[in-house]
Coordinates of C-alpha atoms and ligand atoms in Angstrom, one line a residue:
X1 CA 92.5 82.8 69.1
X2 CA 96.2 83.3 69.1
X3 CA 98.3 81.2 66.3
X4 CA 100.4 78.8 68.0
X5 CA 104.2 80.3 68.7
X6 CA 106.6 78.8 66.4
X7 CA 109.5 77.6 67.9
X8 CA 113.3 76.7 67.2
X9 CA 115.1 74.3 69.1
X10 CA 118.9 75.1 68.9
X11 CA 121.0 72.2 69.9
X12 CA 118.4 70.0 68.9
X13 CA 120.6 66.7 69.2
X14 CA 121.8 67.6 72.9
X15 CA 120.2 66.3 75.7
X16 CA 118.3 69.3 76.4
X17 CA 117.4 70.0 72.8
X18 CA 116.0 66.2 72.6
X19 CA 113.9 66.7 75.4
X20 CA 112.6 70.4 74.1
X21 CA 111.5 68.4 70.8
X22 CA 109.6 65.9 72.6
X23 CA 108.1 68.7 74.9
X24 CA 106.7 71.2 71.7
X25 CA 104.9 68.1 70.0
X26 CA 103.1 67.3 73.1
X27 CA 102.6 71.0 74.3
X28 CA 99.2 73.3 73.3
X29 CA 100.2 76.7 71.8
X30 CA 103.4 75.9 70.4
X31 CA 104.8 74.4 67.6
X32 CA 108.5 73.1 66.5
X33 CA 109.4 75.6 63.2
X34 CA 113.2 74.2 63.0
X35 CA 115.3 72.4 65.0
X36 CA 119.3 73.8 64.4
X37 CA 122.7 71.7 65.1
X38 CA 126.3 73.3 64.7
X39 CA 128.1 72.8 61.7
X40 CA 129.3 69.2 61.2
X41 CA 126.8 67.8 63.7
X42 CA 125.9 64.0 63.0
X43 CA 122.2 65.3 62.9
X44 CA 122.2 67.4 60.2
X45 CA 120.0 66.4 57.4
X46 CA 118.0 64.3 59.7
X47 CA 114.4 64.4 61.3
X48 CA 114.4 66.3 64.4
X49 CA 111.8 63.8 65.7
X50 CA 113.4 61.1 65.3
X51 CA 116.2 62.2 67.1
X52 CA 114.1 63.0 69.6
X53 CA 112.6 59.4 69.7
X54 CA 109.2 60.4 68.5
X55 CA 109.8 59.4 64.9
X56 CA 109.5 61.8 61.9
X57 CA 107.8 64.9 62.2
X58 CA 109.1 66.2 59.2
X59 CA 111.3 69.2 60.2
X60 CA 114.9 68.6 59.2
X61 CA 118.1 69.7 61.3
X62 CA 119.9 72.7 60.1
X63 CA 122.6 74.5 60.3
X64 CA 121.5 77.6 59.5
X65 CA 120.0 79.1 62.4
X66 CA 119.2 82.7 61.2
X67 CA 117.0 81.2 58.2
X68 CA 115.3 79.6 60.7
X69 CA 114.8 82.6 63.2
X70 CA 113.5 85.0 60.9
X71 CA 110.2 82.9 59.8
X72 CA 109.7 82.2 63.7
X73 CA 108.7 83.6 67.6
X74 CA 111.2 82.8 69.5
X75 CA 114.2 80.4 69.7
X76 CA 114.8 78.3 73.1
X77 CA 119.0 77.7 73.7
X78 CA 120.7 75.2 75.7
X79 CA 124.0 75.0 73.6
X80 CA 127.4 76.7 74.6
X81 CA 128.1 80.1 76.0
X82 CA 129.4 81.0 72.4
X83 CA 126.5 79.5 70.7
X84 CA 124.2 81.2 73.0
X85 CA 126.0 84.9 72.1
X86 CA 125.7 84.1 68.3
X87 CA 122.0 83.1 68.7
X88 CA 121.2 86.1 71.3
X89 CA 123.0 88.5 68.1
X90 CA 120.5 86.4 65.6
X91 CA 117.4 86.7 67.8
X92 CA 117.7 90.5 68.3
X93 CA 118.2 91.1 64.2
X94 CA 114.6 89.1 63.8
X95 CA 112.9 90.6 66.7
X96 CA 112.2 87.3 68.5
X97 CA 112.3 85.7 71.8
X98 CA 115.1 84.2 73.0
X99 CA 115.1 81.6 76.1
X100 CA 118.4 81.2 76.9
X101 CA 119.2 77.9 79.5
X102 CA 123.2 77.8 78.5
X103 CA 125.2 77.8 82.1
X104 CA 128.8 78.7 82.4
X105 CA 128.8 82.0 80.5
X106 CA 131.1 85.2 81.3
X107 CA 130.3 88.4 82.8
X108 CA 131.6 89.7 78.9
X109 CA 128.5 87.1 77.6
X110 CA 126.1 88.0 80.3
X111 CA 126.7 91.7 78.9
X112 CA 126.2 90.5 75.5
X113 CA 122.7 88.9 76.2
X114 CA 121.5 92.3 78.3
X115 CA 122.2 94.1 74.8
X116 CA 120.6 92.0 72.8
X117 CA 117.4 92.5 75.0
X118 CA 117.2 96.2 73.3
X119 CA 115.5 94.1 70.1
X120 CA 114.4 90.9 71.6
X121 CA 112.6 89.8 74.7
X122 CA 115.5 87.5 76.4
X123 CA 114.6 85.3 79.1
X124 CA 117.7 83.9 81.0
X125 CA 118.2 81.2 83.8
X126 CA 120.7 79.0 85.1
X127 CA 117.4 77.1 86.3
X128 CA 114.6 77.3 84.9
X129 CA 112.4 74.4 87.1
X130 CA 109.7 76.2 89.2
X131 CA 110.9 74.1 91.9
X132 CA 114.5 75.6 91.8
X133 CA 113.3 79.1 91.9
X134 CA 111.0 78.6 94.6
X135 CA 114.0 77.3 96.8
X136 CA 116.2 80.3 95.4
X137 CA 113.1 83.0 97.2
X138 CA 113.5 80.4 100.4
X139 CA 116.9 80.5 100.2
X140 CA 117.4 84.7 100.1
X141 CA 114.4 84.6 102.9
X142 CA 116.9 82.1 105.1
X143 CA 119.9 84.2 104.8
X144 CA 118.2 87.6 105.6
X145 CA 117.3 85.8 108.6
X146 CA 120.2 83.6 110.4
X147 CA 123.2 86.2 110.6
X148 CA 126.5 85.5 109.2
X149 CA 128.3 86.1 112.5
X150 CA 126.1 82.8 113.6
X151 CA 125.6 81.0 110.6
X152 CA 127.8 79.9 107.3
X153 CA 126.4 79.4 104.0
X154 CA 127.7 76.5 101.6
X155 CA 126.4 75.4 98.0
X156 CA 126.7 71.7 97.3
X157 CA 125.6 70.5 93.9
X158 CA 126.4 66.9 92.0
X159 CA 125.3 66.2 88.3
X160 CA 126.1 64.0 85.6
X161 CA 129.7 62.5 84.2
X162 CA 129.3 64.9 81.1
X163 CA 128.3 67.9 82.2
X164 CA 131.3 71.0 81.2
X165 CA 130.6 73.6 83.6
X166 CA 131.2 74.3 87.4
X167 CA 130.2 75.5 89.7
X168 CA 126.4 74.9 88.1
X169 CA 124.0 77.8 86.6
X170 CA 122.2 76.9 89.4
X171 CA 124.4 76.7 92.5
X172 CA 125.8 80.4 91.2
X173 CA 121.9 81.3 91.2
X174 CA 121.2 79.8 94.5
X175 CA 124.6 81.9 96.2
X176 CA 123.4 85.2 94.5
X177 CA 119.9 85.0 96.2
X178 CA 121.9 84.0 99.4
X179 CA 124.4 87.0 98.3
X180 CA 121.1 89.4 98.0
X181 CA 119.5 87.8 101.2
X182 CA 122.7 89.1 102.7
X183 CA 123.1 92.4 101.4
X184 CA 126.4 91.4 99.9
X185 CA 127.7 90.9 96.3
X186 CA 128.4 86.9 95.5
X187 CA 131.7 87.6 93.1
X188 CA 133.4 89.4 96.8
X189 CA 132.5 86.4 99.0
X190 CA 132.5 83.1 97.0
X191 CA 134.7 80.5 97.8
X192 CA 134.4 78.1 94.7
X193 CA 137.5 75.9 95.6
X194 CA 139.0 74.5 98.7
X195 CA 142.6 72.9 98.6
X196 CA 145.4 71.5 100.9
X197 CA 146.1 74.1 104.2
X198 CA 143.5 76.9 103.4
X199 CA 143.2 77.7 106.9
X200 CA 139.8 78.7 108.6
X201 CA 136.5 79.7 107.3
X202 CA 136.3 83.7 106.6
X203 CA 133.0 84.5 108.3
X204 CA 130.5 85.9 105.6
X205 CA 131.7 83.9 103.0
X206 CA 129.5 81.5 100.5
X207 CA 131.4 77.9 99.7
X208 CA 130.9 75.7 96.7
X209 CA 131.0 72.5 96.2
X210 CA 130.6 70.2 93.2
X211 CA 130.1 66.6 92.7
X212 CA 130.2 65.3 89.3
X213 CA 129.4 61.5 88.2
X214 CA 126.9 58.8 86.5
X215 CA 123.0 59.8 85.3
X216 CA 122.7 62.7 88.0
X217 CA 120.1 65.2 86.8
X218 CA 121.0 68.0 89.0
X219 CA 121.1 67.5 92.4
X220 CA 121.4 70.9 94.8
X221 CA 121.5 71.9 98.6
X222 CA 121.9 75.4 100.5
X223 CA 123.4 74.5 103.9
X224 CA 123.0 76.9 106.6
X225 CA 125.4 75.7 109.3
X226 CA 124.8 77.3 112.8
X227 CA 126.5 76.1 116.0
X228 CA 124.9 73.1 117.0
X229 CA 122.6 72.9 114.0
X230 CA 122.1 73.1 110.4
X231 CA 119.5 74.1 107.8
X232 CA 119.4 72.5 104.6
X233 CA 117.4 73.3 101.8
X234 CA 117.1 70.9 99.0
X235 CA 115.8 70.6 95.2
X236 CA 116.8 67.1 92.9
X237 CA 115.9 66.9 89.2
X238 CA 114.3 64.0 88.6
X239 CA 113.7 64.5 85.3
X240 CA 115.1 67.3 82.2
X241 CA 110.9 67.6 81.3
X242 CA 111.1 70.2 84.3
X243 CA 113.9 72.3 82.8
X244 CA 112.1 71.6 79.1
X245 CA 108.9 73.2 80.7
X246 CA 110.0 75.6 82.1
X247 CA 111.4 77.1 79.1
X248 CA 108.6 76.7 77.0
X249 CA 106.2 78.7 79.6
X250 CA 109.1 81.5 79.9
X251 CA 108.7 81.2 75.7
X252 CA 105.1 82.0 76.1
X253 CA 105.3 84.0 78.9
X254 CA 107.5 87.0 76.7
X255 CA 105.6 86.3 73.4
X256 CA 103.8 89.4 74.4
X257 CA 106.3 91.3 76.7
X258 CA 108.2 94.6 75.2
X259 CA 111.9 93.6 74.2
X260 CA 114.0 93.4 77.5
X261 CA 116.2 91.3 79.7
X262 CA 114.0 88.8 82.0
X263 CA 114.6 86.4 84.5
X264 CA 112.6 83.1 85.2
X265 CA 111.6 84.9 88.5
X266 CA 110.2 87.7 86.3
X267 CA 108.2 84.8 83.8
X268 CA 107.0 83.3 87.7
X269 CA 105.7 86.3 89.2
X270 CA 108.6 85.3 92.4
X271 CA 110.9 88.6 91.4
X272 CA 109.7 90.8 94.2
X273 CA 109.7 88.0 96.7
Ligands
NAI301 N1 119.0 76.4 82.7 C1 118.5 75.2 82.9 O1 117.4 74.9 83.4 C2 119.4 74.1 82.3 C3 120.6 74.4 81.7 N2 121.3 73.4 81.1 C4 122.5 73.9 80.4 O2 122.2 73.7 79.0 C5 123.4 73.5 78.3 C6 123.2 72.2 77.4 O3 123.1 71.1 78.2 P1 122.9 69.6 77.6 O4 121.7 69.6 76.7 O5 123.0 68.7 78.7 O6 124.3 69.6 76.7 P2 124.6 68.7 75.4 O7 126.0 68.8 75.2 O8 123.9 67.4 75.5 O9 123.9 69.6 74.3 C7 124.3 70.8 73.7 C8 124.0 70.8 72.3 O10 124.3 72.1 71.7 C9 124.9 71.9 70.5 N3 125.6 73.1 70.0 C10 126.8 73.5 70.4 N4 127.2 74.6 69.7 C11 126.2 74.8 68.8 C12 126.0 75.8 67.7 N5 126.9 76.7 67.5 N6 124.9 75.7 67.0 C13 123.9 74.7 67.3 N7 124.1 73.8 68.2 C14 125.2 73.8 69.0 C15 125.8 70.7 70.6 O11 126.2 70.1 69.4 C16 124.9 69.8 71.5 O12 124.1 68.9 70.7 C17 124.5 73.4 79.3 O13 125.1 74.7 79.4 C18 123.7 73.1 80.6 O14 124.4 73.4 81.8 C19 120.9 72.1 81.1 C20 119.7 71.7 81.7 C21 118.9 72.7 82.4
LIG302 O1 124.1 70.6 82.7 C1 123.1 70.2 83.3 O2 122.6 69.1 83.1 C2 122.3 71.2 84.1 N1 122.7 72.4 84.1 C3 122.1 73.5 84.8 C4 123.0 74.0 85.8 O3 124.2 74.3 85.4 O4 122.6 74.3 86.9 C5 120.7 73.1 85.4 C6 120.5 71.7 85.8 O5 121.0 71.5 87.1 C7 121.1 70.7 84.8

C-alpha cells in the first residue's frame, strides 16, 4: 500500500487554506505535513487546526515554506500571484507537486509556473470544481456550434466583498474554452470593460462582466445571445469544499505523473473533449 501523500497547505489562515486543512484531516491517502503563513501573519506559531476550527492537530504554522517542502509530496497554493511564483520556484528545487488555485496571475507568472514544471508536476486552474470544468467542455461544445455572425458570447460572474481579482480565474477559463470553441484567441477578442458611449457590439467578441458583494461563493454564467433567444449555461459554488476537493484529487492525481505543466482538465480525463 502506498504511504499516505504528505501535504502542505500554503496560506493556511486564508479562506481557502482553512478549508484545505479541514479537507486533508477528513480525506484517506493524505496527510497535513505543514501548514505555511507569510511573514508577520497572525497565525504563526499557532495550530493549524485550530485555525481551521477542528482544534489542535499538532502542526504549527510557519513561515518557512521551503523547510516544509523538502520533507513533503506536494504543496497545494491558494495565496497571491507572487506567493504562488515563489512557492512554484520552491516546489521545483524539492521535486514535488505543486497545485496551484491562485487567480489573477500574469502572462510573465503563467510563464514562470510552465518552467517550474521541468522539476515538479504543476497542476494549475482558475477552477478546480468538477462541476466548473464540465461546463467549460459544454461551453467550447456551444460556441463551435452557434456562429458568431448569429450569436454573442458574454461572461457574467459575481463573488464575494473581499475577493482582489477580476475578471475571475474562472470567467477567463470559461472565455478561453469559448475562445477555442471558436477558433479564436481570448486576449484578441475580450471585452473586460464597458463604459459611457462605447458604441455597438463588435461581432465575434467575448464580454465580461463582474459582480462583486456579500458571502457569494462564486457565482458564473456563459450567455449565448441569439436573435430572439438566449442560451445560458450556469455553475454556483455553494460551498469552497468543492474547490478544496478538487485540489486534493489533482494532488493525487500527479503524485505519480512525470514532472510537467497540467490542467484540471488533464487531472479529469475532459482535455480532449
Ligand atoms: N482555483 C480555484 O478553484 C479557486 C481559487 N481561489 C483563489 O485562491 C486565492 C486565495 O483565495 P482566498 O483563500 O479566498 O484568499 P484569502 O485572502 O482568504 O487567503 C490567501 C492567504 O494567502 C496568504 N498568503 C499571501 N502571501 C503569502 C505568502 N507569501 N506565504 C504564505 N501565505 C501567503 C494570506 O496571508 C492569506 O491567508 C485567490 O487568488 C482566489 O481567487 C479561490 C477559490 C477557488
Ligand atoms: O476568489 C474566490 O473566492 C474564487 N476564485 C476563483 C476564481 O477567481 O474564479 C474560483 C472561485 O470562483 C472562487
Amino acid at each position: 500500500m502506498t504511504d499516505a501523500m504528505k501535504l502542505v497547505v500554503v496560506g493556511a489562515s486564508g479562506r481557502m487554506g482553512q478549508a484545505l486543512i479541514r479537507i486533508i484531516h477528513e480525506a484517506e491517502g493524505t496527510v497535513l505535513h505543514a501548514a505555511v503563513e507569510r511573514p508577520g501573519a497572525a497565525a504563526i506559531g499557532r495550530d493549524a487546526g485550530e485555525i481551521a476550527g477542528l482544534g489542535p492537530i499538532g502542526i504549527t504554522v510557519t513561515d518557512d515554506p521551503l523547510a516544509a517542502f523538502l520533507a513533503a509530496d506536494g504543496v497545494i497554493d491558494f495565496t497571491a500571484p507572487a506567493a504562488s511564483v515563489e512557492f512554484a520556484a520552491l516546489a521545483a528545487q524539492a521535486r514535488i507537486v505543486h497545485v496551484i488555485g491562485t487567480t489573477g496571475c500574469s502572462p510573465d507568472d503563467e510563464a514562470k509556473f510552465e518552467a517550474a514544471g521541468r522539476h515538479a508536476r504543476v497542476v494549475k486552474s482558475g477552477n478546480m470544481s468538477l462541476g466548473v470544468n464540465l461546463l467549460s467542455v459544454l461551453v467550447k461544445q456551444a460556441a463551435k456550434a452557434l456562429d458568431a455572425a448569429g450569436w454573442d458570447i458574454e461572461v457574467l460572474e459575481m463573488h464575494h466583498k473581499h475577493k482582489v481579482d477580476a475578471p475571475s480565474g474562472t470567467a477567463l477559463l470559461l472565455g478561453d474554452a469559448a475562445a477555442a470553441g471558436r477558433g479564436i484567441d481570448l486576449a484578441d477578442h475580450s471585452v473586460r470593460v464597458r463604459d459611457g458611449h462605447t458604441g455597438p457590439r463588435e461581432q465575434g467578441s467575448i464580454g465580461f462582466a463582474t459582480l462583486r458583494g456579500g458571502s457569494v461563493v462564486g457565482d458564473h454564467s456563459v450567455v449565448l445571445a441569439g436573435e430572439g433567444e438566449l442560451i445560458t449555461l450556469s455553475h454556483n459554488a455553494l460551498d469552497r469544499t468543492i474547490f478544496a476537493r478538487g485540489a486534493l484529487k489533482a494532488a493525487l492525481w500527479a503524485r505519480d505523473r512525470k514532472p510537467g505543466y497540467y490542467s484540471m482538465l488533464d487531472v479529469l480525463g475532459l482535455s480532449s473533449s
